[in-house]
Amino acid sequence: MKLLYSPASPYAAKVRMAAHHAGIAIELEKVETASNPPELMANNPLGKIPTLVRQNKPPIYDSIAIMHHLDRLSGGKLYPRKDEKRTEVEVLEALCDGIMDSLLAIMNERRSRSEDKVHQPWIEKQWDKVGRALDHLDGHLPKTGKKLHGGHFALAAALSYIDLRFGDREDWRNGRPQLAAWPAAFTKHFPDYPALKANA
Ligand SMILES: N[C@@H](CCC(=O)N[C@@H](CS)C(=O)NCC(=O)O)C(=O)O
């Protein structure tokens, strides 16, 4: 299996951490989505990463479908078995993916328009979503021990992406003491976080 990815992609970071945790070896291939690379376009009509390419089997996207595939491959190492617990983890992942979606929307707005055309109210609306989600997380962190799951990896990926892209102007730690302390607790149980988080 080969993962088309970029080191900065938070969705890909979530998948890379999860695969590592589940003990699933995946070959990595860096792609630049902006240049519509043929291999990516041939495997994912949306041209998005992460995309998991398999031998003689259809490719898998998006990151959530890849996570559930890895969970099945690993015999359930990424999501709880019990319905209610599993739903809780899936909703946590959805919330953290939603943070990534809003941050990506801000990046895309800034990248695709000249400064005078950037629609600031749209950017503010995205920051409001991110702020509310982070406030919620500060009060509703997942129990973080030996047993890690997809929600932990989504949270770790989202926080690392804020630091990577907005670290100079947005400190998500301010006023959120529980959340601020979480990466250290997570790293205790997942020491490869610094190597696998979203990075340049
Ligand atoms: N919902 C998708 C989002 C994937 C996504 O938007 N990835 C970004 C990179 S972080 C991308 O491929 N952007 C290129 C594009 O949209 O053309 C997932 O969970 O995998």
Tab-separated table of C-alpha atoms and ligand atoms in Angstrom:
chain	number	residue	atom	x	y	z
A	1	MET	CA	0.000	0.000	0.000
A	2	LYS	CA	1.179	3.457	-0.793
A	3	LEU	CA	-0.064	6.710	0.690
A	4	LEU	CA	-0.034	9.775	-1.538
A	5	TYR	CA	0.484	12.590	0.919
A	6	SER	CA	2.258	15.780	1.809
A	7	PRO	CA	4.063	16.312	5.129
A	8	ALA	CA	2.007	19.447	5.828
A	9	SER	CA	-1.404	17.817	5.284
A	10	PRO	CA	-3.171	17.373	8.645
A	11	TYR	CA	-5.508	14.702	7.245
A	12	ALA	CA	-2.467	12.759	6.035
A	13	ALA	CA	-0.749	13.252	9.415
A	14	LYS	CA	-3.794	11.707	11.116
A	15	VAL	CA	-3.575	8.676	8.817
A	16	ARG	CA	0.224	8.349	9.149
A	17	MET	CA	0.012	8.389	12.959
A	18	ALA	CA	-2.870	5.905	12.953
A	19	ALA	CA	-1.072	3.476	10.610
A	20	HIS	CA	2.046	3.680	12.778
A	21	HIS	CA	0.012	3.018	15.922
A	22	ALA	CA	-1.784	0.093	14.284
A	23	GLY	CA	1.541	-1.391	13.147
A	24	ILE	CA	0.627	-1.174	9.459
A	25	ALA	CA	3.513	-0.462	7.108
A	26	ILE	CA	2.616	1.981	4.352
A	27	GLU	CA	4.949	3.294	1.684
A	28	LEU	CA	4.818	7.088	1.480
A	29	GLU	CA	4.905	9.144	-1.675
A	30	LYS	CA	4.964	12.923	-1.522
A	31	VAL	CA	2.764	14.728	-4.032
A	32	GLU	CA	2.092	18.384	-4.798
A	33	THR	CA	-1.677	18.650	-5.185
A	34	ALA	CA	-1.375	22.079	-6.820
A	35	SER	CA	0.221	20.602	-9.915
A	36	ASN	CA	-2.429	17.869	-10.440
A	37	PRO	CA	0.097	15.008	-10.444
A	38	PRO	CA	-1.043	12.230	-12.825
A	39	GLU	CA	-0.784	9.443	-10.237
A	40	LEU	CA	-2.994	11.326	-7.790
A	41	MET	CA	-5.528	12.311	-10.442
A	42	ALA	CA	-5.661	8.718	-11.710
A	43	ASN	CA	-6.424	7.419	-8.226
A	44	ASN	CA	-8.658	10.160	-6.865
A	45	PRO	CA	-10.792	12.260	-9.206
A	46	LEU	CA	-10.965	14.906	-6.474
A	47	GLY	CA	-7.174	15.307	-6.587
A	48	LYS	CA	-6.991	15.330	-2.775
A	49	ILE	CA	-4.633	13.805	-0.266
A	50	PRO	CA	-4.404	11.529	1.568
A	51	THR	CA	-5.167	8.853	-1.030
A	52	LEU	CA	-4.256	5.244	-0.338
A	53	VAL	CA	-3.188	3.307	-3.434
A	54	ARG	CA	-3.474	-0.493	-3.260
A	55	GLN	CA	-2.215	-3.258	-5.506
A	56	ASN	CA	-4.960	-4.690	-7.727
A	57	LYS	CA	-7.628	-3.092	-5.575
A	58	PRO	CA	-9.388	0.263	-5.829
A	59	PRO	CA	-7.740	3.242	-4.118
A	60	ILE	CA	-9.189	4.571	-0.876
A	61	TYR	CA	-10.034	8.169	0.039
A	62	ASP	CA	-10.832	10.299	2.005
A	63	SER	CA	-8.933	10.171	5.309
A	64	ILE	CA	-11.957	8.809	7.191
A	65	ALA	CA	-12.426	5.896	4.776
A	66	ILE	CA	-8.673	5.200	5.056
A	67	MET	CA	-8.883	5.252	8.877
A	68	HIS	CA	-11.712	2.720	8.892
A	69	HIS	CA	-9.866	0.549	6.392
A	70	LEU	CA	-6.774	0.575	8.631
A	71	ASP	CA	-8.969	-0.227	11.607
A	72	ARG	CA	-10.337	-3.322	9.863
A	73	LEU	CA	-6.864	-4.357	8.689
A	74	SER	CA	-5.513	-4.113	12.220
A	75	GLY	CA	-8.359	-6.052	13.802
A	76	GLY	CA	-9.851	-3.008	15.522
A	77	LYS	CA	-6.844	-1.102	16.853
A	78	LEU	CA	-8.185	2.341	15.899
A	79	TYR	CA	-11.827	2.494	16.976
A	80	PRO	CA	-13.673	1.082	19.968
A	81	ARG	CA	-15.932	-1.895	19.316
A	82	LYS	CA	-18.898	-0.792	21.430
A	83	ASP	CA	-21.403	1.337	19.521
A	84	GLU	CA	-21.717	4.303	21.826
A	85	LYS	CA	-17.952	4.559	22.458
A	86	ARG	CA	-17.252	4.242	18.757
A	87	THR	CA	-19.732	6.989	17.906
A	88	GLU	CA	-18.097	9.223	20.520
A	89	VAL	CA	-14.688	8.700	18.882
A	90	GLU	CA	-16.094	9.245	15.386
A	91	VAL	CA	-17.683	12.524	16.476
A	92	LEU	CA	-14.397	13.653	18.042
A	93	GLU	CA	-12.664	12.866	14.751
A	94	ALA	CA	-15.377	14.762	12.840
A	95	LEU	CA	-14.880	17.786	15.094
A	96	CYS	CA	-11.106	17.757	14.597
A	97	ASP	CA	-11.437	17.196	10.851
A	98	GLY	CA	-13.851	20.142	10.858
A	99	ILE	CA	-11.154	22.290	12.473
A	100	MET	CA	-8.808	21.225	9.674
A	101	ASP	CA	-11.489	22.044	7.069
A	102	SER	CA	-11.860	25.572	8.443
A	103	LEU	CA	-8.103	26.144	8.629
A	104	LEU	CA	-7.705	24.872	5.057
A	105	ALA	CA	-10.518	27.197	3.960
A	106	ILE	CA	-8.611	30.137	5.492
A	107	MET	CA	-5.373	29.050	3.795
A	108	ASN	CA	-7.130	28.667	0.453
A	109	GLU	CA	-8.851	32.043	0.734
A	110	ARG	CA	-5.491	33.716	1.370
A	111	ARG	CA	-3.621	31.748	-1.270
A	112	SER	CA	-6.087	32.090	-4.090
A	113	ARG	CA	-6.888	35.815	-3.848
A	114	SER	CA	-4.836	38.964	-3.914
A	115	GLU	CA	-4.779	40.694	-0.533
A	116	ASP	CA	-7.404	43.314	-1.476
A	117	LYS	CA	-9.833	40.582	-2.591
A	118	VAL	CA	-9.548	38.389	0.493
A	119	HIS	CA	-13.010	38.173	2.079
A	120	GLN	CA	-12.267	38.885	5.727
A	121	PRO	CA	-15.773	38.044	7.062
A	122	TRP	CA	-15.373	34.535	5.611
A	123	ILE	CA	-12.027	34.160	7.353
A	124	GLU	CA	-13.524	35.416	10.630
A	125	LYS	CA	-16.379	32.939	10.310
A	126	GLN	CA	-13.880	30.085	9.937
A	127	TRP	CA	-11.886	31.292	12.968
A	128	ASP	CA	-15.128	31.411	14.971
A	129	LYS	CA	-15.721	27.747	14.142
A	130	VAL	CA	-12.156	26.845	15.088
A	131	GLY	CA	-12.379	28.853	18.326
A	132	ARG	CA	-15.676	27.249	19.374
A	133	ALA	CA	-14.360	23.769	18.565
A	134	LEU	CA	-11.170	24.353	20.574
A	135	ASP	CA	-13.178	25.721	23.523
A	136	HIS	CA	-15.363	22.633	23.402
A	137	LEU	CA	-12.296	20.379	23.295
A	138	ASP	CA	-10.774	22.169	26.294
A	139	GLY	CA	-13.757	20.963	28.328
A	140	HIS	CA	-14.245	17.599	26.642
A	141	LEU	CA	-10.860	16.017	26.068
A	142	PRO	CA	-10.748	12.291	25.411
A	143	LYS	CA	-9.238	10.120	28.118
A	144	THR	CA	-5.646	9.749	26.948
A	145	GLY	CA	-3.836	6.652	28.085
A	146	LYS	CA	-2.296	3.584	26.502
A	147	LYS	CA	-5.357	2.861	24.398
A	148	LEU	CA	-5.262	5.424	21.611
A	149	HIS	CA	-7.891	5.797	18.884
A	150	GLY	CA	-8.753	7.699	15.726
A	151	GLY	CA	-10.034	10.680	17.709
A	152	HIS	CA	-6.662	11.144	19.412
A	153	PHE	CA	-4.847	11.131	16.074
A	154	ALA	CA	-7.308	13.605	14.548
A	155	LEU	CA	-6.877	15.957	17.517
A	156	ALA	CA	-3.088	15.665	17.402
A	157	ALA	CA	-3.098	16.372	13.663
A	158	ALA	CA	-5.395	19.411	13.948
A	159	LEU	CA	-3.351	21.048	16.737
A	160	SER	CA	-0.081	20.491	14.890
A	161	TYR	CA	-1.561	22.084	11.766
A	162	ILE	CA	-2.534	25.247	13.688
A	163	ASP	CA	1.044	25.513	14.952
A	164	LEU	CA	2.459	24.842	11.497
A	165	ARG	CA	0.399	27.368	9.545
A	166	PHE	CA	-0.799	29.901	12.095
A	167	GLY	CA	1.657	29.521	14.982
A	168	ASP	CA	2.979	33.044	14.555
A	169	ARG	CA	-0.419	34.742	15.022
A	170	GLU	CA	-2.755	32.315	16.769
A	171	ASP	CA	-1.892	30.575	20.016
A	172	TRP	CA	-4.649	28.052	20.589
A	173	ARG	CA	-3.199	27.372	24.056
A	174	ASN	CA	-4.249	30.763	25.454
A	175	GLY	CA	-7.180	30.396	27.851
A	176	ARG	CA	-7.405	26.650	27.224
A	177	PRO	CA	-5.252	25.066	29.928
A	178	GLN	CA	-6.551	21.511	29.545
A	179	LEU	CA	-6.036	21.513	25.805
A	180	ALA	CA	-2.628	23.189	26.158
A	181	ALA	CA	-1.469	20.318	28.360
A	182	TRP	CA	-2.855	17.616	26.086
A	183	PRO	CA	-0.021	17.235	23.491
A	184	ALA	CA	2.469	16.380	26.254
A	185	ALA	CA	0.104	13.742	27.668
A	186	PHE	CA	-0.460	12.346	24.181
A	187	THR	CA	3.284	12.270	23.400
A	188	LYS	CA	3.864	10.179	26.525
A	189	HIS	CA	1.808	7.421	24.932
A	190	PHE	CA	2.753	8.196	21.336
A	191	PRO	CA	6.416	9.287	21.381
A	192	ASP	CA	6.562	9.563	17.579
A	193	TYR	CA	4.158	12.522	17.572
A	194	PRO	CA	6.925	15.086	16.879
A	195	ALA	CA	8.111	13.087	13.862
A	196	LEU	CA	4.667	12.310	12.416
A	197	LYS	CA	2.663	15.474	13.071
A	198	ALA	CA	1.901	17.923	10.258
A	199	ASN	CA	5.186	19.595	9.416
A	200	ALA	CA	6.791	21.609	6.684
B	1	LIG	N1	-12.050	15.373	3.645
B	1	LIG	C1	-10.762	15.105	3.059
B	1	LIG	C2	-9.982	16.398	2.949
B	1	LIG	C3	-8.671	16.209	2.209
B	1	LIG	C4	-8.062	17.550	1.777
B	1	LIG	O1	-8.755	18.559	1.620
B	1	LIG	N2	-6.740	17.542	1.579
B	1	LIG	C5	-6.062	18.718	1.083
B	1	LIG	C6	-4.624	18.765	1.586
B	1	LIG	S1	-4.535	18.997	3.317
B	1	LIG	C7	-5.990	18.646	-0.421
B	1	LIG	O2	-5.774	17.573	-0.964
B	1	LIG	N3	-6.125	19.790	-1.100
B	1	LIG	C8	-5.963	19.854	-2.519
B	1	LIG	C9	-7.245	20.156	-3.221
B	1	LIG	O3	-8.294	20.291	-2.579
B	1	LIG	O4	-7.174	20.273	-4.439
B	1	LIG	C10	-10.027	14.046	3.898
B	1	LIG	O5	-10.422	13.856	5.057
B	1	LIG	O6	-9.128	13.374	3.394
